[in-house]
Short mmCIF file of C-alpha atoms in Angstrom, two decimals:
data_model
loop_
_atom_site.label_atom_id
_atom_site.label_comp_id
_atom_site.label_asym_id
_atom_site.label_seq_id
_atom_site.Cartn_x
_atom_site.Cartn_y
_atom_site.Cartn_z
CA MET A 264 12.92 -6.75 151.41
CA VAL A 265 12.90 -4.40 148.44
CA VAL A 266 14.46 -5.61 145.39
CA PRO A 267 16.00 -3.28 142.74
CA PRO A 268 14.65 -3.68 139.51
CA SER A 269 18.02 -4.61 138.10
CA LEU A 270 18.05 -7.63 140.47
CA LEU A 271 14.46 -8.85 140.03
CA ASP A 272 15.24 -11.58 137.35
CA PHE A 273 18.17 -12.98 139.46
CA THR A 274 16.12 -12.91 142.66
CA LYS A 275 13.01 -14.73 140.96
CA GLU A 276 15.45 -17.29 139.42
CA MET A 277 17.02 -17.98 142.84
CA ILE A 278 13.71 -18.22 144.92
CA ALA A 279 12.43 -20.72 142.20
CA LYS A 280 15.51 -22.90 142.80
CA SER A 281 15.57 -22.61 146.38
CA ASP A 282 14.39 -25.23 149.06
CA ASP A 283 14.72 -25.84 152.69
CA LYS A 284 18.29 -25.99 152.38
CA THR A 285 18.57 -22.36 151.07
CA VAL A 286 18.97 -19.39 153.20
CA LEU A 287 18.21 -15.87 152.09
CA ALA A 288 20.84 -13.53 153.59
CA THR A 289 19.92 -9.93 153.73
CA TYR A 290 21.38 -6.81 154.95
CA LEU A 291 24.88 -7.81 154.31
CA LEU A 292 27.75 -5.61 155.00
CA ARG A 293 28.99 -3.69 151.74
CA GLU A 294 32.29 -5.24 152.29
CA ILE A 295 30.89 -8.69 151.03
CA GLU A 296 31.31 -7.89 147.44
CA GLU A 297 31.80 -11.35 145.92
CA ASP A 298 30.32 -14.95 146.15
CA SER A 299 33.45 -15.98 147.97
CA HIS A 300 33.02 -13.52 150.55
CA LEU A 301 29.26 -14.80 151.34
CA LEU A 302 30.66 -18.30 151.50
CA ALA A 303 33.39 -17.37 153.78
CA LEU A 304 30.83 -15.79 156.16
CA PHE A 305 28.68 -18.91 156.30
CA LYS A 306 31.22 -21.76 155.84
CA PRO A 307 31.98 -21.83 159.76
CA ILE A 308 28.31 -22.77 160.38
CA GLY A 309 27.98 -25.79 158.20
CA ASP A 310 28.69 -27.60 154.90
CA VAL A 311 27.73 -24.95 152.19
CA SER A 312 27.01 -26.07 148.73
CA SER A 313 26.65 -22.88 146.92
CA ALA A 314 26.68 -19.04 147.84
CA LYS A 315 25.45 -16.51 145.41
CA LEU A 316 25.58 -12.83 146.10
CA ALA A 317 23.11 -10.51 144.34
CA ILE A 318 25.17 -8.41 142.07
CA ALA A 319 23.57 -5.66 139.98
CA PRO A 320 24.33 -6.38 136.20
CA LYS A 321 24.77 -2.66 135.08
CA THR A 322 26.99 -1.42 138.02
CA GLY A 323 28.60 -4.59 139.27
CA THR A 324 27.82 -3.52 142.74
CA SER A 325 26.50 -5.82 145.50
CA GLY A 326 22.62 -5.60 146.33
CA ALA A 327 23.44 -6.42 149.87
CA TYR A 328 21.70 -9.79 149.72
CA GLY A 329 22.42 -13.23 148.57
CA PHE A 330 21.39 -16.92 148.70
CA VAL A 331 23.35 -19.64 150.53
CA THR A 332 22.47 -23.25 149.93
CA PHE A 333 23.64 -25.83 152.64
CA VAL A 334 24.08 -29.55 152.29
CA THR A 335 21.54 -30.24 154.88
CA LYS A 336 18.50 -28.42 156.10
CA GLU A 337 19.76 -28.69 159.76
CA ASP A 338 22.75 -26.62 158.79
CA ALA A 339 20.46 -23.97 157.04
CA GLN A 340 18.35 -23.92 160.25
CA THR A 341 21.65 -23.45 162.43
CA ALA A 342 22.61 -20.65 160.14
CA ILE A 343 19.39 -18.89 160.64
CA GLU A 344 19.35 -19.21 164.26
CA GLU A 345 22.93 -18.18 164.58
CA LEU A 346 23.14 -14.98 162.25
CA ASN A 347 19.36 -13.92 162.36
CA GLY A 348 19.40 -10.35 163.51
#
């Protein structure tokens, strides 16, 4: 995954906070423009504690990826299995 320079700090911070309950969601559709859209995509799979979409600070546009943290690592694994690809 190539991270735009404007999102590098955000990405480093989110990776530092991540654990085995956090999923990196990449190649998101451009229609996913807000954290709530990302949450809605993953909520049917399991209990989500947070969803944070990468938004470029200067342009306010989505970086087409984000981080989703589930309540359990089992839900995170299910999300990977169901949505990968």
